[in-house]
Short mmCIF file of C-alpha atoms in Angstrom, two decimals:
data_model
loop_
_atom_site.label_atom_id
_atom_site.label_comp_id
_atom_site.label_asym_id
_atom_site.label_seq_id
_atom_site.Cartn_x
_atom_site.Cartn_y
_atom_site.Cartn_z
CA MET A 6 56.43 -12.09 -61.11
CA ALA A 7 58.11 -8.70 -60.75
CA ILE A 8 58.40 -7.18 -57.28
CA SER A 9 58.57 -3.53 -58.35
CA THR A 10 59.32 -1.21 -61.29
CA PHE A 11 62.06 1.26 -62.14
CA LYS A 12 59.76 4.30 -61.67
CA THR A 13 58.62 3.03 -58.27
CA LEU A 14 62.23 2.49 -57.18
CA PHE A 15 63.21 5.98 -58.33
CA SER A 16 60.27 7.44 -56.42
CA LEU A 17 61.04 5.70 -53.12
CA LEU A 18 64.64 6.92 -53.42
CA GLY A 19 63.16 10.43 -53.33
CA GLY A 20 62.92 11.09 -57.06
CA ASP A 21 60.21 12.98 -58.92
CA ASN A 22 57.44 10.59 -59.93
CA ASN A 23 56.74 12.74 -62.99
CA PHE A 24 60.36 12.56 -64.17
CA ASP A 25 60.53 11.33 -67.77
CA LEU A 26 61.78 7.77 -67.32
CA ASP A 27 61.22 4.54 -69.15
CA ASP A 28 59.55 2.03 -66.87
CA PHE A 29 60.36 -1.67 -66.64
CA PRO A 30 59.88 -4.47 -64.08
CA LEU A 31 62.39 -5.19 -61.31
CA ASN A 32 62.94 -8.22 -59.10
CA TYR A 33 65.17 -8.48 -56.03
CA LEU A 34 67.60 -6.07 -54.42
CA ARG A 35 71.05 -7.67 -54.27
CA ILE A 36 74.19 -6.59 -52.42
CA ASP A 37 76.25 -9.60 -53.58
CA SER A 38 76.92 -9.69 -57.33
CA ARG A 39 77.06 -13.50 -57.19
CA MET A 40 73.37 -13.54 -56.21
CA VAL A 41 72.21 -11.34 -59.11
CA ASN A 42 69.72 -12.69 -61.65
CA ASN A 43 67.71 -11.13 -64.48
CA ASN A 44 66.02 -7.81 -63.66
CA ASP A 45 67.55 -7.55 -60.18
CA VAL A 46 68.81 -4.29 -58.67
CA PHE A 47 72.50 -4.41 -57.71
CA VAL A 48 73.41 -2.20 -54.73
CA ALA A 49 77.10 -1.37 -55.12
CA ILE A 50 78.34 0.03 -51.81
CA GLN A 51 81.74 -0.10 -50.16
CA GLY A 52 81.99 -2.75 -47.44
CA SER A 53 84.65 -3.46 -44.84
CA VAL A 54 86.42 -5.91 -47.18
CA PHE A 55 85.11 -5.40 -50.72
CA ASP A 56 83.92 -2.42 -52.75
CA GLY A 57 80.69 -3.25 -54.57
CA ARG A 58 81.58 -0.85 -57.37
CA ASP A 59 84.30 -3.27 -58.44
CA PHE A 60 81.59 -5.84 -59.27
CA ILE A 61 79.19 -3.70 -61.32
CA SER A 62 80.27 -5.26 -64.61
CA GLN A 63 79.86 -8.75 -63.17
CA ALA A 64 76.38 -7.86 -61.89
CA ILE A 65 75.29 -6.53 -65.29
CA SER A 66 76.57 -9.68 -66.98
CA ALA A 67 74.42 -11.69 -64.54
CA GLY A 68 71.31 -9.71 -65.51
CA ALA A 69 71.20 -6.63 -63.26
CA ALA A 70 68.72 -4.10 -64.67
CA VAL A 71 69.62 -1.19 -62.34
CA ILE A 72 72.71 -0.23 -60.35
CA LEU A 73 72.61 1.85 -57.16
CA THR A 74 75.79 3.59 -56.00
CA GLU A 75 76.52 5.94 -53.11
CA THR A 76 77.30 9.64 -53.18
CA ASN A 77 78.00 12.04 -50.33
CA LYS A 78 77.32 15.12 -52.44
CA LYS A 79 73.77 16.50 -52.45
CA THR A 80 74.28 17.81 -55.96
CA ASN A 81 74.84 14.25 -57.23
CA ASP A 82 71.81 12.74 -55.47
CA LEU A 83 69.55 10.80 -57.88
CA LYS A 84 71.69 11.56 -60.90
CA ILE A 85 71.40 8.82 -63.51
CA LYS A 86 74.09 7.70 -65.90
CA TYR A 87 73.82 4.78 -68.28
CA ILE A 88 76.35 1.99 -68.53
CA LYS A 89 76.59 0.37 -71.94
CA GLN A 90 77.41 -3.32 -71.72
CA GLN A 91 76.39 -6.36 -73.74
CA ALA A 92 74.42 -4.21 -76.17
CA LYS A 93 72.18 -2.81 -73.43
CA LEU A 94 72.02 0.39 -71.42
CA VAL A 95 71.81 -0.10 -67.64
CA PRO A 96 70.88 2.92 -65.49
CA GLN A 97 73.17 3.69 -62.57
CA ILE A 98 71.59 5.91 -59.89
CA SER A 99 73.71 7.86 -57.41
CA VAL A 100 71.99 7.92 -54.01
CA LEU A 101 72.88 10.28 -51.17
CA GLN A 102 74.16 8.37 -48.09
CA LEU A 103 72.94 5.09 -49.56
CA SER A 104 74.61 2.84 -46.97
CA LYS A 105 72.88 4.64 -44.04
CA ARG A 106 69.49 4.56 -45.78
CA LEU A 107 69.76 1.02 -47.08
CA SER A 108 67.50 -0.67 -44.54
CA ILE A 109 64.70 1.92 -44.99
CA ILE A 110 65.01 1.72 -48.78
CA ALA A 111 64.87 -2.08 -48.74
CA ASN A 112 61.95 -2.04 -46.31
CA ASP A 113 59.99 0.32 -48.59
CA TYR A 114 60.98 -1.61 -51.73
CA TYR A 115 59.54 -4.85 -50.33
CA GLN A 116 56.49 -3.02 -48.91
CA SER A 117 57.32 -3.37 -45.21
CA PRO A 118 57.39 -7.17 -44.91
CA SER A 119 58.08 -7.12 -41.16
CA LYS A 120 54.63 -5.57 -40.59
CA LYS A 121 53.07 -8.69 -42.12
CA LEU A 122 54.92 -11.04 -39.75
CA SER A 123 55.40 -11.47 -36.02
CA VAL A 124 59.08 -10.55 -35.91
CA ILE A 125 60.75 -11.15 -32.54
CA GLY A 126 64.06 -9.31 -32.18
CA VAL A 127 66.44 -10.76 -29.58
CA THR A 128 69.55 -8.94 -28.38
CA GLY A 129 72.09 -9.41 -25.58
CA THR A 130 75.67 -10.56 -25.13
CA ASN A 131 74.83 -14.22 -24.61
CA GLY A 132 71.78 -16.36 -25.25
CA LYS A 133 70.51 -14.80 -28.49
CA THR A 134 70.84 -18.00 -30.51
CA THR A 135 69.30 -20.22 -27.83
CA VAL A 136 66.36 -17.89 -27.23
CA THR A 137 65.55 -17.45 -30.93
CA GLN A 138 65.87 -21.19 -31.53
CA LEU A 139 63.63 -22.04 -28.57
CA ILE A 140 61.00 -19.51 -29.67
CA ALA A 141 60.94 -20.90 -33.22
CA GLN A 142 61.00 -24.49 -31.97
CA CYS A 143 58.10 -23.93 -29.57
CA ALA A 144 56.05 -21.95 -32.11
CA THR A 145 56.57 -24.75 -34.65
CA LEU A 146 55.35 -27.35 -32.13
CA LEU A 147 52.28 -25.13 -31.72
CA ASN A 148 51.68 -25.38 -35.50
CA GLU A 149 52.82 -21.84 -36.32
CA LYS A 150 55.10 -21.73 -39.37
CA SER A 151 58.35 -20.24 -38.07
CA ALA A 152 61.64 -18.92 -39.38
CA LEU A 153 65.01 -17.93 -37.92
CA MET A 154 67.63 -15.29 -38.66
CA GLY A 155 70.91 -15.39 -36.76
CA THR A 156 74.27 -16.94 -35.95
CA ILE A 157 73.51 -20.54 -36.92
CA GLY A 158 71.67 -19.61 -40.12
CA ASN A 159 68.70 -17.99 -41.84
CA GLY A 160 65.54 -19.59 -43.17
CA LEU A 161 62.59 -21.73 -42.19
CA TYR A 162 63.00 -23.56 -38.89
CA ASN A 163 64.96 -26.80 -39.53
CA HIS A 164 65.84 -25.61 -43.06
CA LEU A 165 68.54 -23.02 -42.37
CA GLU A 166 71.10 -21.65 -44.79
CA PRO A 167 74.46 -20.70 -43.21
CA SER A 168 74.84 -17.02 -42.30
CA LEU A 169 77.95 -14.84 -42.44
CA ASN A 170 76.96 -12.52 -39.57
CA THR A 171 74.71 -12.67 -36.52
CA THR A 172 72.65 -9.87 -38.09
CA ALA A 173 72.62 -9.97 -41.89
CA SER A 174 72.96 -6.99 -44.25
CA PRO A 175 69.94 -4.65 -44.53
CA ILE A 176 69.27 -5.92 -48.05
CA ASP A 177 69.41 -9.58 -47.01
CA ILE A 178 67.21 -8.99 -43.95
CA GLN A 179 64.41 -7.35 -45.92
CA THR A 180 64.73 -9.82 -48.82
CA LEU A 181 64.44 -12.75 -46.41
CA LEU A 182 61.46 -11.19 -44.67
CA ALA A 183 59.75 -10.67 -48.02
CA GLU A 184 60.38 -14.35 -48.83
CA PHE A 185 58.94 -15.37 -45.46
CA VAL A 186 55.78 -13.42 -46.25
CA LYS A 187 55.46 -15.30 -49.55
CA GLN A 188 55.99 -18.60 -47.71
CA GLN A 189 53.21 -17.71 -45.23
CA VAL A 190 55.51 -17.74 -42.22
CA LYS A 191 53.86 -16.45 -39.04
CA VAL A 192 56.75 -16.08 -36.56
CA VAL A 193 60.30 -14.89 -37.27
CA ALA A 194 62.79 -15.09 -34.39
CA MET A 195 65.74 -12.85 -35.21
CA GLU A 196 69.06 -12.24 -33.47
CA ILE A 197 69.94 -8.54 -33.44
CA SER A 198 73.57 -7.78 -32.61
CA SER A 199 74.98 -4.50 -31.32
CA HIS A 200 76.89 -4.21 -34.61
CA GLY A 201 73.64 -4.62 -36.52
CA LEU A 202 72.03 -1.83 -34.51
CA VAL A 203 74.94 0.62 -34.81
CA MET A 204 75.38 -0.11 -38.52
CA ASN A 205 71.70 0.56 -39.28
CA ARG A 206 71.06 -2.97 -40.50
CA VAL A 207 67.62 -3.12 -38.87
CA LYS A 208 66.54 0.48 -39.28
CA GLY A 209 62.82 0.64 -40.00
CA LEU A 210 62.21 -2.93 -38.87
CA SER A 211 58.85 -3.57 -37.16
CA CYS A 212 59.03 -6.04 -34.27
CA ALA A 213 56.04 -7.58 -32.54
CA ALA A 214 58.35 -8.08 -29.56
CA THR A 215 61.93 -7.34 -28.55
CA VAL A 216 63.86 -9.45 -26.03
CA PHE A 217 66.88 -8.57 -23.88
CA THR A 218 68.91 -11.53 -22.56
CA ASN A 219 71.88 -9.97 -20.69
CA LEU A 220 74.87 -7.67 -21.07
CA SER A 221 78.49 -8.44 -20.20
CA ARG A 222 81.88 -7.65 -21.69
CA ASP A 223 82.23 -8.36 -25.41
CA HIS A 224 83.00 -6.52 -28.65
CA LEU A 225 84.90 -3.71 -26.93
CA ASP A 226 87.35 -3.78 -29.84
CA TYR A 227 84.42 -2.21 -31.73
CA HIS A 228 82.39 -0.30 -29.12
CA LYS A 229 85.41 0.78 -26.99
CA THR A 230 83.42 1.17 -23.75
CA MET A 231 80.67 -0.76 -21.94
CA SER A 232 78.61 2.43 -21.94
CA LYS A 233 78.59 2.60 -25.74
CA TYR A 234 77.95 -1.14 -25.98
CA ALA A 235 74.95 -0.83 -23.64
CA LYS A 236 73.67 2.20 -25.54
CA ALA A 237 73.70 0.17 -28.76
CA LYS A 238 71.62 -2.59 -27.15
CA TRP A 239 69.22 -0.10 -25.53
CA SER A 240 68.48 1.42 -28.94
CA LEU A 241 66.37 -1.65 -29.72
CA PHE A 242 64.00 -0.79 -26.86
CA SER A 243 64.13 2.94 -26.20
CA PRO A 244 61.10 5.10 -27.07
CA GLU A 245 63.50 7.66 -28.57
CA ALA A 246 64.80 5.03 -30.99
CA LYS A 247 61.29 4.49 -32.36
CA GLU A 248 61.01 8.19 -33.16
CA LYS A 249 64.31 8.03 -35.06
CA GLN A 250 63.11 5.01 -37.05
CA VAL A 251 65.84 2.80 -35.58
CA VAL A 252 63.32 0.06 -35.01
CA TYR A 253 59.61 -0.07 -34.30
CA SER A 254 59.57 -2.38 -31.31
CA GLY A 255 56.34 -3.75 -29.91
CA LYS A 256 56.25 -5.42 -26.52
CA SER A 257 59.48 -5.77 -24.53
CA ILE A 258 60.64 -8.87 -22.63
CA ILE A 259 63.53 -8.08 -20.28
CA ASN A 260 65.82 -10.20 -18.11
CA TYR A 261 65.27 -8.88 -14.58
CA ASP A 262 68.34 -10.78 -13.30
CA ASP A 263 70.66 -8.57 -15.37
CA ASN A 264 71.67 -5.21 -13.86
CA TYR A 265 71.09 -3.37 -17.14
CA GLY A 266 67.77 -5.14 -17.63
CA LYS A 267 66.62 -4.18 -14.14
CA ARG A 268 67.26 -0.50 -14.91
CA TRP A 269 65.68 -0.66 -18.35
CA ILE A 270 62.47 -2.16 -16.97
CA GLU A 271 61.92 1.10 -15.05
CA LYS A 272 62.11 3.12 -18.31
CA LEU A 273 59.73 1.03 -20.39
CA ASN A 274 55.96 0.98 -20.61
CA GLN A 275 54.59 -2.35 -19.35
CA PRO A 276 57.51 -4.64 -20.24
CA THR A 277 57.44 -8.32 -19.27
CA ALA A 278 60.03 -8.98 -16.54
CA VAL A 279 61.69 -12.41 -16.39
CA SER A 280 63.77 -13.95 -13.60
CA CYS A 281 65.15 -17.42 -12.91
CA GLN A 282 65.99 -16.53 -9.30
CA PRO A 283 63.45 -17.75 -6.69
CA LYS A 284 64.54 -14.92 -4.38
CA SER A 285 63.30 -12.38 -6.96
CA LEU A 286 59.76 -13.74 -7.24
CA ARG A 287 58.32 -11.40 -4.60
CA GLN A 288 59.94 -8.39 -6.31
CA LEU A 289 58.56 -9.43 -9.68
CA LYS A 290 55.04 -9.58 -8.31
CA ALA A 291 55.44 -6.13 -6.75
CA LEU A 292 56.36 -4.49 -10.08
CA ASN A 293 52.73 -4.49 -11.29
CA ILE A 294 53.78 -5.51 -14.78
CA PRO A 295 53.60 -8.87 -16.59
CA TYR A 296 56.19 -11.30 -15.24
CA VAL A 297 57.57 -14.83 -15.48
CA GLY A 298 59.50 -16.16 -12.49
CA VAL A 299 60.24 -19.31 -10.49
CA SER A 300 59.51 -20.46 -6.96
CA MET A 301 62.03 -23.34 -7.14
CA ILE A 302 64.41 -25.07 -9.56
CA GLU A 303 65.68 -28.63 -9.14
CA TYR A 304 68.80 -29.27 -11.25
CA HIS A 305 69.71 -32.82 -12.27
CA ASP A 306 71.89 -34.70 -14.78
CA LYS A 307 69.39 -34.37 -17.63
CA GLY A 308 68.37 -30.74 -17.16
CA ALA A 309 66.11 -29.05 -14.61
CA LYS A 310 62.65 -29.21 -13.06
CA ILE A 311 61.31 -25.65 -13.03
CA TYR A 312 58.44 -24.49 -10.83
CA MET A 313 57.28 -21.50 -12.87
CA GLU A 314 54.98 -18.74 -11.66
CA SER A 315 53.71 -15.96 -13.93
CA SER A 316 51.04 -13.40 -14.64
CA TRP A 317 49.44 -16.02 -16.89
CA GLY A 318 49.46 -18.88 -14.39
CA ASN A 319 51.74 -21.47 -12.75
CA ALA A 320 53.29 -24.62 -14.25
CA ILE A 321 55.94 -27.28 -13.67
CA ILE A 322 58.37 -27.60 -16.60
CA ASN A 323 60.83 -30.46 -17.07
CA SER A 324 63.56 -28.79 -19.11
CA ARG A 325 66.07 -30.79 -21.16
CA LEU A 326 68.52 -27.86 -21.19
CA LEU A 327 71.59 -27.73 -18.93
CA GLY A 328 72.49 -24.91 -16.57
CA GLU A 329 70.94 -21.94 -14.82
CA PHE A 330 71.54 -19.65 -17.79
CA ASN A 331 69.50 -22.00 -19.95
CA VAL A 332 66.64 -21.79 -17.45
CA SER A 333 66.82 -18.04 -18.04
CA ASN A 334 66.90 -18.52 -21.82
CA LEU A 335 63.93 -20.87 -21.66
CA LEU A 336 61.86 -18.56 -19.46
CA LEU A 337 62.62 -15.58 -21.74
CA SER A 338 61.43 -17.64 -24.71
CA LEU A 339 58.21 -18.74 -22.98
CA ALA A 340 57.57 -15.20 -21.69
CA THR A 341 57.87 -13.86 -25.24
CA LEU A 342 55.28 -16.27 -26.60
CA LEU A 343 52.94 -15.60 -23.67
CA THR A 344 53.33 -11.84 -24.15
CA LEU A 345 52.33 -12.36 -27.80
CA ASP A 346 49.14 -14.10 -26.63
CA PHE A 347 50.07 -17.71 -27.31
CA PRO A 348 47.90 -19.93 -25.03
CA PHE A 349 49.44 -20.52 -21.60
CA PHE A 350 48.79 -24.26 -21.25
CA ALA A 351 49.94 -25.01 -24.81
CA VAL A 352 53.20 -23.05 -24.33
CA THR A 353 54.06 -24.54 -20.94
CA ASN A 354 53.15 -28.09 -22.04
CA MET A 355 55.42 -27.80 -25.10
CA ALA A 356 58.30 -26.42 -23.02
CA SER A 357 59.20 -29.88 -21.73
CA PHE A 358 59.67 -31.12 -25.31
CA LEU A 359 62.11 -28.41 -26.40
CA LYS A 360 65.48 -29.84 -27.45
CA PRO A 361 68.99 -28.48 -26.75
CA ILE A 362 70.49 -26.21 -29.42
CA CYS A 363 73.42 -27.17 -31.65
CA GLY A 364 76.69 -26.14 -30.00
CA ARG A 365 74.97 -24.78 -26.89
CA MET A 366 75.76 -27.00 -23.87
CA GLU A 367 75.60 -29.94 -26.27
CA VAL A 368 76.41 -33.16 -24.38
CA PHE A 369 78.32 -36.13 -25.81
CA ASN A 370 78.91 -39.25 -23.76
CA VAL A 371 79.32 -42.98 -24.23
CA LYS A 372 79.96 -45.82 -21.82
CA ASN A 373 83.50 -46.00 -20.38
CA SER A 374 84.44 -42.50 -21.54
CA PRO A 375 84.49 -39.02 -19.97
CA THR A 376 81.61 -36.71 -20.86
CA ALA A 377 82.19 -33.89 -23.35
CA ILE A 378 80.15 -30.69 -23.54
CA VAL A 379 80.49 -28.41 -26.57
CA ASP A 380 79.46 -24.79 -26.03
CA TYR A 381 79.82 -21.48 -27.85
CA ALA A 382 80.92 -19.60 -24.70
CA HIS A 383 83.45 -17.00 -25.84
CA THR A 384 83.05 -14.26 -23.23
CA PRO A 385 84.11 -14.31 -19.55
CA ASP A 386 80.47 -14.32 -18.38
CA ALA A 387 79.41 -17.09 -20.78
CA LEU A 388 82.45 -19.22 -19.88
CA GLN A 389 81.71 -18.87 -16.16
CA LYS A 390 78.08 -19.90 -16.65
CA ALA A 391 79.03 -22.84 -18.88
CA LEU A 392 81.56 -24.07 -16.31
CA GLN A 393 79.08 -23.69 -13.46
CA ALA A 394 76.48 -25.63 -15.44
CA SER A 395 79.04 -28.34 -16.30
CA ARG A 396 80.04 -28.69 -12.64
CA ILE A 397 76.53 -29.96 -11.80
CA HIS A 398 77.16 -32.99 -14.02
CA CYS A 399 80.75 -33.62 -12.94
CA LYS A 400 81.72 -36.25 -10.36
CA GLY A 401 85.44 -36.06 -11.16
CA ASN A 402 87.65 -33.28 -12.55
CA LEU A 403 86.17 -30.52 -14.68
CA TRP A 404 88.35 -29.74 -17.70
CA VAL A 405 88.00 -26.74 -19.97
CA ILE A 406 89.51 -26.39 -23.44
CA PHE A 407 89.35 -22.91 -24.96
CA GLY A 408 91.17 -20.09 -26.72
CA CYS A 409 90.30 -16.55 -27.81
CA GLY A 410 89.67 -15.08 -31.24
CA GLY A 411 92.45 -13.15 -32.92
CA ASP A 412 91.93 -9.55 -34.12
CA ARG A 413 89.17 -9.13 -31.52
CA ASP A 414 88.75 -7.67 -28.01
CA LYS A 415 92.10 -8.36 -26.29
CA GLY A 416 90.96 -7.06 -22.92
CA LYS A 417 88.69 -10.04 -22.26
CA ARG A 418 91.50 -12.61 -22.69
CA PRO A 419 92.99 -12.45 -19.16
CA LEU A 420 89.43 -12.32 -17.80
CA MET A 421 88.72 -15.63 -19.59
CA GLY A 422 91.85 -17.10 -18.01
CA GLU A 423 90.78 -15.89 -14.57
CA VAL A 424 87.32 -17.45 -14.96
CA ALA A 425 88.76 -20.75 -16.20
CA GLU A 426 91.14 -20.99 -13.22
CA LYS A 427 88.39 -20.20 -10.73
CA PHE A 428 85.75 -22.61 -12.03
CA ALA A 429 87.68 -25.49 -13.69
CA ASP A 430 90.05 -28.09 -12.26
CA ARG A 431 92.20 -28.47 -15.38
CA ILE A 432 92.76 -25.98 -18.24
CA VAL A 433 93.90 -26.63 -21.79
CA LEU A 434 94.63 -23.49 -23.82
CA THR A 435 94.35 -23.86 -27.57
CA ASN A 436 93.52 -21.96 -30.77
CA ASP A 437 90.06 -20.57 -31.40
CA ASN A 438 90.14 -18.47 -34.61
CA PRO A 439 93.61 -16.89 -34.37
CA ARG A 440 93.10 -15.03 -37.68
CA THR A 441 96.11 -12.79 -38.37
CA GLU A 442 97.43 -12.69 -34.79
CA ASP A 443 100.31 -14.76 -33.41
CA GLU A 444 98.65 -17.74 -31.69
CA MET A 445 101.18 -17.69 -28.82
CA LYS A 446 100.55 -13.98 -28.20
CA ILE A 447 96.82 -14.71 -27.80
CA ILE A 448 97.56 -17.52 -25.34
CA ALA A 449 100.04 -15.29 -23.45
CA ASP A 450 97.25 -12.71 -23.05
CA ILE A 451 94.96 -15.39 -21.57
CA GLU A 452 97.75 -16.58 -19.22
CA GLN A 453 98.00 -13.08 -17.72
CA GLY A 454 94.78 -13.88 -15.87
CA LEU A 455 96.15 -17.12 -14.40
CA LEU A 456 97.86 -17.42 -11.03
CA ASN A 457 98.72 -21.14 -11.03
CA SER A 458 100.34 -22.59 -14.13
CA ASP A 459 100.38 -26.13 -12.67
CA LYS A 460 96.80 -26.84 -13.81
CA VAL A 461 97.37 -25.43 -17.33
CA GLN A 462 98.50 -27.06 -20.57
CA VAL A 463 99.06 -25.31 -23.89
CA ILE A 464 98.27 -27.34 -27.02
CA THR A 465 97.71 -24.93 -29.92
CA ASN A 466 96.33 -27.48 -32.39
CA ARG A 467 92.65 -27.79 -31.43
CA VAL A 468 92.23 -31.41 -32.55
CA GLU A 469 95.34 -32.38 -30.59
CA ALA A 470 94.13 -30.44 -27.56
CA ILE A 471 90.83 -32.33 -27.49
CA THR A 472 92.47 -35.69 -28.28
CA GLN A 473 95.12 -35.39 -25.56
CA THR A 474 92.57 -34.19 -23.01
CA PHE A 475 90.39 -37.26 -23.64
CA ALA A 476 93.49 -39.44 -23.22
CA GLN A 477 94.27 -37.86 -19.83
CA ALA A 478 90.73 -37.54 -18.44
CA GLU A 479 89.19 -40.10 -16.13
CA LEU A 480 85.81 -41.80 -16.56
CA ASN A 481 83.95 -39.44 -14.18
CA ASP A 482 85.52 -36.27 -15.61
CA VAL A 483 83.68 -33.70 -17.71
CA ILE A 484 85.41 -31.85 -20.57
CA LEU A 485 83.93 -28.49 -21.55
CA ILE A 486 85.08 -27.51 -25.06
CA ALA A 487 84.29 -23.81 -25.31
CA GLY A 488 84.35 -21.03 -27.87
CA LYS A 489 83.26 -22.46 -31.20
CA GLY A 490 79.98 -24.23 -30.54
CA HIS A 491 78.11 -24.70 -33.81
CA GLU A 492 80.94 -23.31 -35.98
CA ASP A 493 82.26 -25.71 -38.61
CA TYR A 494 85.37 -23.74 -39.48
CA GLN A 495 88.58 -22.30 -38.08
CA ILE A 496 90.20 -19.11 -39.37
CA VAL A 497 94.01 -19.11 -39.44
CA GLY A 498 95.56 -16.08 -41.12
CA ASN A 499 93.06 -15.07 -43.77
CA THR A 500 92.10 -18.66 -44.60
CA LYS A 501 88.95 -20.42 -43.38
CA TYR A 502 89.48 -24.17 -42.85
CA HIS A 503 86.79 -26.77 -42.20
CA TYR A 504 86.79 -27.70 -38.54
CA SER A 505 84.14 -28.78 -36.02
CA ASP A 506 84.42 -29.51 -32.29
CA GLN A 507 81.40 -31.81 -32.58
CA GLU A 508 82.98 -33.83 -35.38
CA THR A 509 86.23 -34.15 -33.43
CA VAL A 510 84.40 -35.39 -30.31
CA LYS A 511 82.19 -37.82 -32.24
CA GLN A 512 85.23 -39.30 -33.94
CA LEU A 513 87.01 -39.77 -30.62
CA LEU A 514 83.93 -41.36 -29.05
CA GLY A 515 83.14 -43.45 -32.11
CA VAL A 516 79.57 -42.20 -32.38
CA GLU A 517 77.54 -40.67 -35.19
CA ASN A 518 75.17 -38.69 -33.00
CA GLN A 519 75.14 -37.23 -29.51
CA LEU A 520 73.56 -39.37 -26.84
#
């Protein structure tokens, strides 16, 4: 069944509805020519790597019925020319500032699918994947059909397709949301990156709730300053952003333990404040806004026992997630569902059944072997928190294996080294995704943050680094393998190779699944 028609498309682009045009049915908007099928609309814009205009012929051969291209000249806006190919004429429409308007156009084309769903937008430096996964997992346990969009993948919960970016293209976002509406999904938990906000990928999106996890140094190769990075994140919540159609955010759930979050709470109308610090409970109660806090947390080898207090009631939660930061992630997830009127006792009862997330403090251990923990930590703050969480479970030496991504923020590299030296007993520096940078230059940048080279080894091959560390570690040691988490690839030069920390660890331990 067709989604729209040519005349309708022309009209939502700003064209005259009375303009003399032949009408015909249209299906999906596509930004990737390889995804085009019969009667689809191919959006040919210039990306960071490829120029969509180079694939117009390929798209037409695949069945594209209309081509949209970008123009920066007002005089060329909505001009139509016809491309003759395969004995058919395909209209090509020039659209003024198409790339900036893409999200709004796609939203209108699919008839505002986000308004028909409970979309939960989650942003922050760390924790986005865990929070979205926990929200979708809990909602699913409560018999609400749920979907995810983010780093690990996009699709129905437990049926994810791999994603290229944390926040997908505007076309893909709206197409997925339209599919979720057709599949009768109720809850969509979506990671929203600072890049996605600045690049207008979510412009016009309607969120039932928006969640802020935390803000620490990352992506300064792109944003340049922490001020600009914070401004990008704030745009998901600010009342001014709503007026500019950046995003229509509903209720806000904010991490009170973060300095930015604490300031933002003062600017928002009735946000839900969340803290995992018992010392903050009295302050939360004094804010006169909805809150979720804790009176006590008991950490143990299998997770944590959380004594939660909130505007909705009190509960004891036995969490299976490791570390203080995961208590924060869990409480943010529960607070979001409570803010959206999910029943208190159902939410808190299900919390104890929530499972750890792939590549997020994922524990692997077998008898007579050191324990390995695989985590995605790739910022100084995330690495510190992962090491602190790992220390709770370590009776011997705490090892950390990590590197830094090439062609990315170089300023955080010595900070990562400094954190590793402060919180780990032994350090093994290796490759992450070196991309087009010299691997030894990346490691030298990390070493600038180290004072004592005696506790450091450099083993650039990641498999070798993990293998040799296991050979050296004692039975009571813990090995934190940081940086790649769920990723099943490594980028060297411009080539992406299959690689997985989990697979490497399982092979060394001789197990099929984590224990």
